[in-house]
CSV table of C-alpha atoms in Angstrom, one decimal:
chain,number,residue,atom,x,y,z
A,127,UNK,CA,-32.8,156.7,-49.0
A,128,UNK,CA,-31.4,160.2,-48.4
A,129,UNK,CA,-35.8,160.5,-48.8
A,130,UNK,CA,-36.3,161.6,-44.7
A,131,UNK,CA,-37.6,165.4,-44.8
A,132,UNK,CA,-35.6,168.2,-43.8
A,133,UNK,CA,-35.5,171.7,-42.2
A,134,UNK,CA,-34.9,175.2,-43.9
A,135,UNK,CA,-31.9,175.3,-42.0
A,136,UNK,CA,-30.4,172.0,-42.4
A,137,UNK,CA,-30.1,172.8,-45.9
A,138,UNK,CA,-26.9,174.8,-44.9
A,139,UNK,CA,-25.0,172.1,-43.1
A,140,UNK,CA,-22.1,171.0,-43.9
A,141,UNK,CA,-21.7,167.6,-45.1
A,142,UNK,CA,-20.1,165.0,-43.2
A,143,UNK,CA,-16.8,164.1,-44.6
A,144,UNK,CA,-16.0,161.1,-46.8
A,145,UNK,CA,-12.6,159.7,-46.8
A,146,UNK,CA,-10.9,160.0,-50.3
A,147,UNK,CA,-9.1,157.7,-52.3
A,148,UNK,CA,-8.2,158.5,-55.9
A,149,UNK,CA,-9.5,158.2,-58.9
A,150,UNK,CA,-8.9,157.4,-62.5
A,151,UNK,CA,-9.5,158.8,-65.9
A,152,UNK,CA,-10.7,156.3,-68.7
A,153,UNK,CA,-11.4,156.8,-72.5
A,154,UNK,CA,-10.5,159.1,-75.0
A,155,UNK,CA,-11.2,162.9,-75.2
A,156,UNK,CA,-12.6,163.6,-78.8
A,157,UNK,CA,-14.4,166.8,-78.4
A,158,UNK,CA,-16.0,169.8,-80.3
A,159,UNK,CA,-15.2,173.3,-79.4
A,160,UNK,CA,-17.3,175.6,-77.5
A,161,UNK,CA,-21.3,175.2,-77.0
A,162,UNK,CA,-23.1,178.4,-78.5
A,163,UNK,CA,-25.9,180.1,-76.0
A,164,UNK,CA,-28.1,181.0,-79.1
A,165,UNK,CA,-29.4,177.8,-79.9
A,166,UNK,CA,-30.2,176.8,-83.5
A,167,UNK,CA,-33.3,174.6,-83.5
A,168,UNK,CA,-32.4,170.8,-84.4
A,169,UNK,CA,-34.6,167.8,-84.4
A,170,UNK,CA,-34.7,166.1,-81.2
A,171,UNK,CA,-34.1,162.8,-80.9
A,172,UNK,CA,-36.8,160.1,-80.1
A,173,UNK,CA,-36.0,158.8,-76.7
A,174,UNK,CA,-36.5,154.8,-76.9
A,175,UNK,CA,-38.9,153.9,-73.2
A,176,UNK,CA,-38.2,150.5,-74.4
A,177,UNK,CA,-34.1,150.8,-74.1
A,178,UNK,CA,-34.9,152.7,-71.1
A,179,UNK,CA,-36.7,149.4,-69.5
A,180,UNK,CA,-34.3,147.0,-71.4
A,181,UNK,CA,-31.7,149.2,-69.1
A,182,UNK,CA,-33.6,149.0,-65.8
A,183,UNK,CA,-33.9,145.6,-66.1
A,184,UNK,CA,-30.1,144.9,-66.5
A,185,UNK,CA,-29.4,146.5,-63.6
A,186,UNK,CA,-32.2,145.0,-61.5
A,187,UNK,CA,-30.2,141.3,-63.1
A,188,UNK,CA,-27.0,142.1,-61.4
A,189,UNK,CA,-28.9,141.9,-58.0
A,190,UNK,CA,-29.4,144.5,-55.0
A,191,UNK,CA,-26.2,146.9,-55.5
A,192,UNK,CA,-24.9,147.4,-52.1
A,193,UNK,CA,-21.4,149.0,-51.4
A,194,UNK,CA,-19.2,145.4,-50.5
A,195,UNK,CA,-21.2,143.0,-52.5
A,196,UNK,CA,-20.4,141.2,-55.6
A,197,UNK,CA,-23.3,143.0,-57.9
A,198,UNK,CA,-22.0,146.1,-57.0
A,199,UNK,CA,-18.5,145.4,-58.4
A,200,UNK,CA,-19.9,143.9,-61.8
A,201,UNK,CA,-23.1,146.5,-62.1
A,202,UNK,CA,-20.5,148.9,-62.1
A,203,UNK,CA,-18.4,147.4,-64.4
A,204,UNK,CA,-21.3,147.3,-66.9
A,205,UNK,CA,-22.2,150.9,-66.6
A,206,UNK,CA,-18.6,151.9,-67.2
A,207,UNK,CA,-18.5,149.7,-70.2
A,208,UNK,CA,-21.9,151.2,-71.1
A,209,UNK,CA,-20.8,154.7,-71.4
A,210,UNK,CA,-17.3,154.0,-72.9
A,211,UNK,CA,-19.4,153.1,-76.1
A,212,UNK,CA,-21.0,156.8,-76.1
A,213,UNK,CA,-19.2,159.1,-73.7
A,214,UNK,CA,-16.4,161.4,-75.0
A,215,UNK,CA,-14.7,160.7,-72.1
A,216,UNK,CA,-15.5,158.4,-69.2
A,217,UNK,CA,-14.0,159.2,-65.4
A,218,UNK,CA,-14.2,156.1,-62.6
A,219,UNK,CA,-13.7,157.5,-58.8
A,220,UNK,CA,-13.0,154.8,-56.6
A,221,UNK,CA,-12.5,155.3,-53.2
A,222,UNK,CA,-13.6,154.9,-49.5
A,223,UNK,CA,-16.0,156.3,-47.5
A,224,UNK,CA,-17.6,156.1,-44.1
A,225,UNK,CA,-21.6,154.5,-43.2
A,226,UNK,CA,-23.2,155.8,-40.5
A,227,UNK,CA,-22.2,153.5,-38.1
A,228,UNK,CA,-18.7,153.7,-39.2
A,229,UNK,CA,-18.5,150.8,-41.8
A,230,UNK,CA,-15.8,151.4,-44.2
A,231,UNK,CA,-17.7,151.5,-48.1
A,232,UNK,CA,-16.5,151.1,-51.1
A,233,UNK,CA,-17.8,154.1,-52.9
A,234,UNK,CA,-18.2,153.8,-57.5
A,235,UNK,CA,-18.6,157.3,-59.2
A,236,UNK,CA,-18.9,157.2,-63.0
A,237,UNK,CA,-18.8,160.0,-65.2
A,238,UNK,CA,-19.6,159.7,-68.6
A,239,UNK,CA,-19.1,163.4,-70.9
A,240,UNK,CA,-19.7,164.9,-73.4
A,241,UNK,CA,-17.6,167.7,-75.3
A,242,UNK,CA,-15.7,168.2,-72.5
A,243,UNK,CA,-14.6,171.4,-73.6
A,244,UNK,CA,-17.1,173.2,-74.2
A,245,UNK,CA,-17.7,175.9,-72.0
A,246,UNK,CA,-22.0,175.7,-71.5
A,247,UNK,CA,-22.3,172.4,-69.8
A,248,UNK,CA,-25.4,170.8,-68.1
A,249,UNK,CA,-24.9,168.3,-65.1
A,250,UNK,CA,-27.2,165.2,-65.4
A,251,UNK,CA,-27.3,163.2,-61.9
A,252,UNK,CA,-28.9,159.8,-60.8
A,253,UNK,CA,-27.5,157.3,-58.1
A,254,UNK,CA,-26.8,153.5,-58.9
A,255,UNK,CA,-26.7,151.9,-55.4
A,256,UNK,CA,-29.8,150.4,-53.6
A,257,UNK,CA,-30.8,150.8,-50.2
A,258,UNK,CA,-29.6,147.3,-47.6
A,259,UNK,CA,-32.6,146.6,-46.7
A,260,UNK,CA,-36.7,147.1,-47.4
A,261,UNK,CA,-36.7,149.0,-44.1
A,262,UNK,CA,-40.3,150.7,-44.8
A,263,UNK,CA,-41.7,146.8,-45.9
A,264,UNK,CA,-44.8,145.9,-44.4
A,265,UNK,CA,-43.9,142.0,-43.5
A,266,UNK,CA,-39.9,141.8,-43.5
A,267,UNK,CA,-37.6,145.1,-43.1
A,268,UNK,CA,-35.0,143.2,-43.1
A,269,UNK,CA,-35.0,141.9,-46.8
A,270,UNK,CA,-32.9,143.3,-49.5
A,271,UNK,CA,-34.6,144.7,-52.9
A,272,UNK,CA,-34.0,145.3,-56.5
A,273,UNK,CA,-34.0,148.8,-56.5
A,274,UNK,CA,-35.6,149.3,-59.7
A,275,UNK,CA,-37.6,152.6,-59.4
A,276,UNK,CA,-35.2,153.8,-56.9
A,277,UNK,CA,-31.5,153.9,-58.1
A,278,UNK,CA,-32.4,151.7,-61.8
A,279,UNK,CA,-35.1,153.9,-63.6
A,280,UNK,CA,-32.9,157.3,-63.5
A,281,UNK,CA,-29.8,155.4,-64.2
A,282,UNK,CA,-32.0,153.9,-67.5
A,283,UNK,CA,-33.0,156.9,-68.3
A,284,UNK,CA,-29.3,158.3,-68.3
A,285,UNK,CA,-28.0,155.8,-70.4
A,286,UNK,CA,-30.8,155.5,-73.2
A,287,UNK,CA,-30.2,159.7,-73.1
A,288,UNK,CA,-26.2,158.9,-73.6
A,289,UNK,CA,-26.8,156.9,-76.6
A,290,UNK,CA,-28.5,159.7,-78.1
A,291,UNK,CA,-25.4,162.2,-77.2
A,292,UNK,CA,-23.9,159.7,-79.1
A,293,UNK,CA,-25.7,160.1,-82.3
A,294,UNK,CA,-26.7,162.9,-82.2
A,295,UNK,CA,-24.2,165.7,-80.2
A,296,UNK,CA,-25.7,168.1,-78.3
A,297,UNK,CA,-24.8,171.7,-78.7
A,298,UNK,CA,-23.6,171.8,-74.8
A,299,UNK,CA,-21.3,169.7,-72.7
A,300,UNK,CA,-23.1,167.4,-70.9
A,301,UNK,CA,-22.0,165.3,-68.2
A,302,UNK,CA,-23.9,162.6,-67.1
A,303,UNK,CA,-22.8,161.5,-63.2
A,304,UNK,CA,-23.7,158.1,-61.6
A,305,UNK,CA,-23.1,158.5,-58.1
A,306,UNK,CA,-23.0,155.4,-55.6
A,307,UNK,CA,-23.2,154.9,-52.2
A,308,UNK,CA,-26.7,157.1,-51.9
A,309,UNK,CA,-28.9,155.1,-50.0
A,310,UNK,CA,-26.5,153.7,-47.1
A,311,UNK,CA,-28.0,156.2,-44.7
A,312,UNK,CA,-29.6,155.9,-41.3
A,313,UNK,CA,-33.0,158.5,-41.4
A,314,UNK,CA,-32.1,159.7,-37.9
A,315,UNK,CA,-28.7,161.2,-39.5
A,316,UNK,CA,-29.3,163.3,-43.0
A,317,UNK,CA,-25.6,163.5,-43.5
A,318,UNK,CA,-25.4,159.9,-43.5
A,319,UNK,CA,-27.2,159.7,-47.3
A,320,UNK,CA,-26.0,160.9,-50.3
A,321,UNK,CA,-22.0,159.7,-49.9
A,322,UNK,CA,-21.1,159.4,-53.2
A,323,UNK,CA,-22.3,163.0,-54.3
A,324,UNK,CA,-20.6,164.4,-51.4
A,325,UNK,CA,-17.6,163.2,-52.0
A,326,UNK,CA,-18.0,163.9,-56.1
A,327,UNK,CA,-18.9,167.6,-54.7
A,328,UNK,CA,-15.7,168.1,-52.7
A,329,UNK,CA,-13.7,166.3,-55.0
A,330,UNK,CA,-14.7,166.7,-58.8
A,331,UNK,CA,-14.0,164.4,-61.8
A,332,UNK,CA,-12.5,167.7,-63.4
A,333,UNK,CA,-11.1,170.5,-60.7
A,334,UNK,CA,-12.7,173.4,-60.4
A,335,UNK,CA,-15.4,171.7,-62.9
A,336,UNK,CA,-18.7,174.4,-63.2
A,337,UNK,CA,-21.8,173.2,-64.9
A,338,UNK,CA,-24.7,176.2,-65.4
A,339,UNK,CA,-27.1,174.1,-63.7
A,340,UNK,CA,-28.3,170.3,-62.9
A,341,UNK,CA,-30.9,167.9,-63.0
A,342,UNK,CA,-30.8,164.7,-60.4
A,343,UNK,CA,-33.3,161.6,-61.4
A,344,UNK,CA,-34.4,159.9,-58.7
A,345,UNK,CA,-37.3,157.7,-59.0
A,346,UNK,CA,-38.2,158.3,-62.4
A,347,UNK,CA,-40.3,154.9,-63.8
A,348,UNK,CA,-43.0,154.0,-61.3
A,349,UNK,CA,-46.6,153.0,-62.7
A,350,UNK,CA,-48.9,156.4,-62.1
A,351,UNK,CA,-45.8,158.5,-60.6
A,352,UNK,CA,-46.1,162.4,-60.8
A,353,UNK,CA,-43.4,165.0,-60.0
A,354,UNK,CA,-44.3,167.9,-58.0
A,355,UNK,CA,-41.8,171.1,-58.0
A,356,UNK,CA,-39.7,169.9,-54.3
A,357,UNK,CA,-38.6,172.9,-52.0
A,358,UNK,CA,-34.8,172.9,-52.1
A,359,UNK,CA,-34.9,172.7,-55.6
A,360,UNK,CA,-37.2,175.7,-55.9
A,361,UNK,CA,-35.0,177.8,-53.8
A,362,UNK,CA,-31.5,176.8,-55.6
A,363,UNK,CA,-32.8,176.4,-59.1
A,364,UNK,CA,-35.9,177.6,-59.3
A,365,UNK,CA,-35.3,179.1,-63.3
A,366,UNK,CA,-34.0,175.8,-64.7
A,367,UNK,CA,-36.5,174.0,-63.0
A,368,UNK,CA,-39.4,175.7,-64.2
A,369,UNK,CA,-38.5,175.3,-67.4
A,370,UNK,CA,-38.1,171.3,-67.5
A,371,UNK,CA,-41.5,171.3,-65.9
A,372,UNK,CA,-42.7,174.2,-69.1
A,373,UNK,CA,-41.0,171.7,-71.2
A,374,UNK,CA,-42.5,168.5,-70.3
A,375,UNK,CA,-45.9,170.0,-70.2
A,376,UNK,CA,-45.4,171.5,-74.0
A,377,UNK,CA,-44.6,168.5,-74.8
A,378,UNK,CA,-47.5,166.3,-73.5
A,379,UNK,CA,-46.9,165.1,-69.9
A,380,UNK,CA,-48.8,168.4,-67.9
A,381,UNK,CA,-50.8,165.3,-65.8
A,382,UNK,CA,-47.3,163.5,-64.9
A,383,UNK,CA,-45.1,167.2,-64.0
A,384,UNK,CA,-47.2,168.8,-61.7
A,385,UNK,CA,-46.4,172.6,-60.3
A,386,UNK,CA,-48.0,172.3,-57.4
A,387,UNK,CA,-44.7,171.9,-54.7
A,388,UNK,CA,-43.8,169.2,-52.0
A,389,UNK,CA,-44.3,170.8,-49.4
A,390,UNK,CA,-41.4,169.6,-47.9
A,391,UNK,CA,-37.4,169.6,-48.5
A,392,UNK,CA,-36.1,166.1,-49.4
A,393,UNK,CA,-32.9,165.4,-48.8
A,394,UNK,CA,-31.3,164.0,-51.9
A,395,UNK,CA,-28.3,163.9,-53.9
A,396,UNK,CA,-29.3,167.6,-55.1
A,397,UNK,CA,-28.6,169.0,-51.9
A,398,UNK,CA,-24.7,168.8,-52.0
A,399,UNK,CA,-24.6,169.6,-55.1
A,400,UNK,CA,-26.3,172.7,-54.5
A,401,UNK,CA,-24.4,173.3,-51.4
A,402,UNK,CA,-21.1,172.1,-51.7
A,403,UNK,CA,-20.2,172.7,-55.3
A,404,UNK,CA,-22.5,175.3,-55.8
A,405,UNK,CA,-24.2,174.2,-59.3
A,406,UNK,CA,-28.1,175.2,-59.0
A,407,UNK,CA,-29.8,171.3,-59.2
A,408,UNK,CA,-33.3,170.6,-59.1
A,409,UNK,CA,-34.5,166.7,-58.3
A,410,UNK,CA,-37.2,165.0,-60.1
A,411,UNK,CA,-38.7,162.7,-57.7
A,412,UNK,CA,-42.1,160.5,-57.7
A,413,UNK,CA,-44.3,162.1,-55.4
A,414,UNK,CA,-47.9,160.8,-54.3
A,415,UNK,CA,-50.6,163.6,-54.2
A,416,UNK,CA,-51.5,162.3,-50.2
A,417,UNK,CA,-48.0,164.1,-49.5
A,418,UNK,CA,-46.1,160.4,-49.5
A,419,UNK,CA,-43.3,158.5,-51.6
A,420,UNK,CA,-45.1,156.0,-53.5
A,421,UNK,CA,-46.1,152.8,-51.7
A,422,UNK,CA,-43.5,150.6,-52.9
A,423,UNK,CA,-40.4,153.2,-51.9
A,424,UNK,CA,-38.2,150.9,-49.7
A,425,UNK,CA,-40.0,148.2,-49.9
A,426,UNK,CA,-39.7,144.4,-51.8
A,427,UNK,CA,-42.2,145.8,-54.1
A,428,UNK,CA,-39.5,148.0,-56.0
A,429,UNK,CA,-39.0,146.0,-58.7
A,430,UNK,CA,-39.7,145.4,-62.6
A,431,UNK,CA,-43.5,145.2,-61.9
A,432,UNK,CA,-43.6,148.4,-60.8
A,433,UNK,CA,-41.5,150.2,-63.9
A,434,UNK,CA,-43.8,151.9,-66.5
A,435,UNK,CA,-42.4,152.9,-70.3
A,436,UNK,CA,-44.6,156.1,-70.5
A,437,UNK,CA,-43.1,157.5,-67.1
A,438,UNK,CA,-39.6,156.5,-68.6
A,439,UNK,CA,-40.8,158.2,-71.8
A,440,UNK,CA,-41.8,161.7,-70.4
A,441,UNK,CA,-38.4,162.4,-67.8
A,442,UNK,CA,-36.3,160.9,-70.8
A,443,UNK,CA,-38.1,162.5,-73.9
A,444,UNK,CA,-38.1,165.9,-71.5
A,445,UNK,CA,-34.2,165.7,-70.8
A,446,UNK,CA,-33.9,165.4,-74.4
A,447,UNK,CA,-36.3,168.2,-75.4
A,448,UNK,CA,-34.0,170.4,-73.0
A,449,UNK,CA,-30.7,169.0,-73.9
A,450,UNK,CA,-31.9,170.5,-77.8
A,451,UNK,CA,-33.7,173.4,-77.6
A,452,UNK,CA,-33.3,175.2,-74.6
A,453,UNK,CA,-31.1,178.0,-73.2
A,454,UNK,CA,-28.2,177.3,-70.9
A,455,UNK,CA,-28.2,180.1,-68.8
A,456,UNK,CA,-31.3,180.9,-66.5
């Protein structure tokens, strides 16, 4: 995926362009008034690891979802249905844009929000698509595979987090985008990665549409993963990150979020979003201590085997833990 590493200064390129189509507005638009900045301490909901799996699975049912195949067509049409049952209101951008070797793609954004007017608002990120092929598999690069970890697990974790919006609202407006079309790229071109998001970042579900900060999920349910505090994200969000990572160490996962850093700057869907619409996003992404992406990134091997509930249960009880108790601004 988008997952090659990249320069300091590549950070402020601009992004290739994506051809634009429309898009359409879906749902209803039930909302609450404006989110307060002092926060009054609620109970936070119990985020459900087994929903979260139930939901990776599903995803992994419909097949490898690749721009121009049939699972990507009915995947989305379950995730739109999915958030229609939670979402205040739910926004669908279809349109068009352009591969690295010039294929013409059919690109899926979803939005699902939440007290959409409400002025505080948090911007919760994960792509849907999977990469064409295993390209980093040991035996055949060539095969296609189920994407769990990478694209399914911080999609799950989205949706169980939604269902909680839903019974419980949050204090902020929350805005949970599914971007497609992230994992189309060729390594030897960064630009080429990340379609969807660049186009959702030139061309917003809402115009002008601000959120205070972001968080992407990007391989979020492998057996054993860790997240380490990546580069880019500490330079464009260094406040909001560091305190998800306080967070999730309060609240018992200090040997899964690590703050020891990368290293390295990743490129990932948190990269236009920091530089094109200018929200401050931080990505939490597996990372493997030996300075790698865990063995079975890009490979057949990404698939249910691989998914863990307790991983699912510290990015999804954390999101939650933030969602109701912490500060907007940082």
């Amino acid at each position: 995926m988008r997952k090659a590493l990249i320069a300091l200064t590549a950070l402020a390129m601009t992004v290739g362009a994506c051809q634009q189509n429309g898009k359409t507005e879906e749902g209803n638009n039930d909302s609450t008034g404006a989110s307060k900045v002092d926060r009054i301490q609620v109970p936070v909901p119990v985020f459900s690891e087994d929903s979260a799996y139930a939901y990776t699975a599903k995803q992994v049912s419909f097949g490898p979802r690749i721009p121009n195949t049939p699972a990507q067509e009915k995947c989305a049409a379950w995730l739109i249905a999915s958030l229609k049952q939670w979402a205040d209101t739910v926004y669908v951008q279809r349109t068009t844009v352009t591969g690295p070797k010039g294929e013409k793609l059919p690109c899926i954004n979803i939005v699902g929000s939440f007290n959409p007017a409400a002025k505080q608002r948090v911007l919760l990120l994960a792509h849907w698509d999977t990469r064409p092929i295993a390209d980093e598999d040991a035996f055949d690069k060539t095969k296609k595979l189920d994407g769990a970890d990478d694209g399914g697990s911080g999609v799950a974790v989205l949706l169980e987090a939604a269902r909680n919006f839903k019974t419980q609202r949050p204090d902020a407006g929350v805005d949970i985008l599914l971007v497609d079309v992230e994992d189309f790229g060729d390594p030897s071109n960064e630009n080429s990665f990340c379609l969807g998001t660049q186009y959702w970042a030139k061309n917003p579900h809402v115009p002008g549409y601000k959120a205070n900060y972001g968080i992407l999920l990007d391989m979020v349910g492998g057996r054993g993963s860790q997240f380490y505090m990546e580069k880019a994200s500490q330079q464009y969000a260094p406040g909001p990150m560091r305190m998800f990572w306080d967070v999730a160490n309060q609240i018992g996962y200090s040997d899964i979020f690590r703050y020891e850093d990368y290293g390295s700057y990743i490129t990932d869907d948190h990269i236009p979003v920091n530089t094109i619409a200018n929200i401050p996003t931080f990505d939490v992404l597996a990372w493997q201590a030996s300075g790698q992406f865990p063995s079975h990134w890009h490979t057949t091997n990404d698939n249910m085997s691989v998914i863990d509930k307790r991983t699912l249960k510290a990015v999804g009880q954390t999101i939650l833990q933030v969602i109701y108790t912490q500060p907007f601004s940082y």
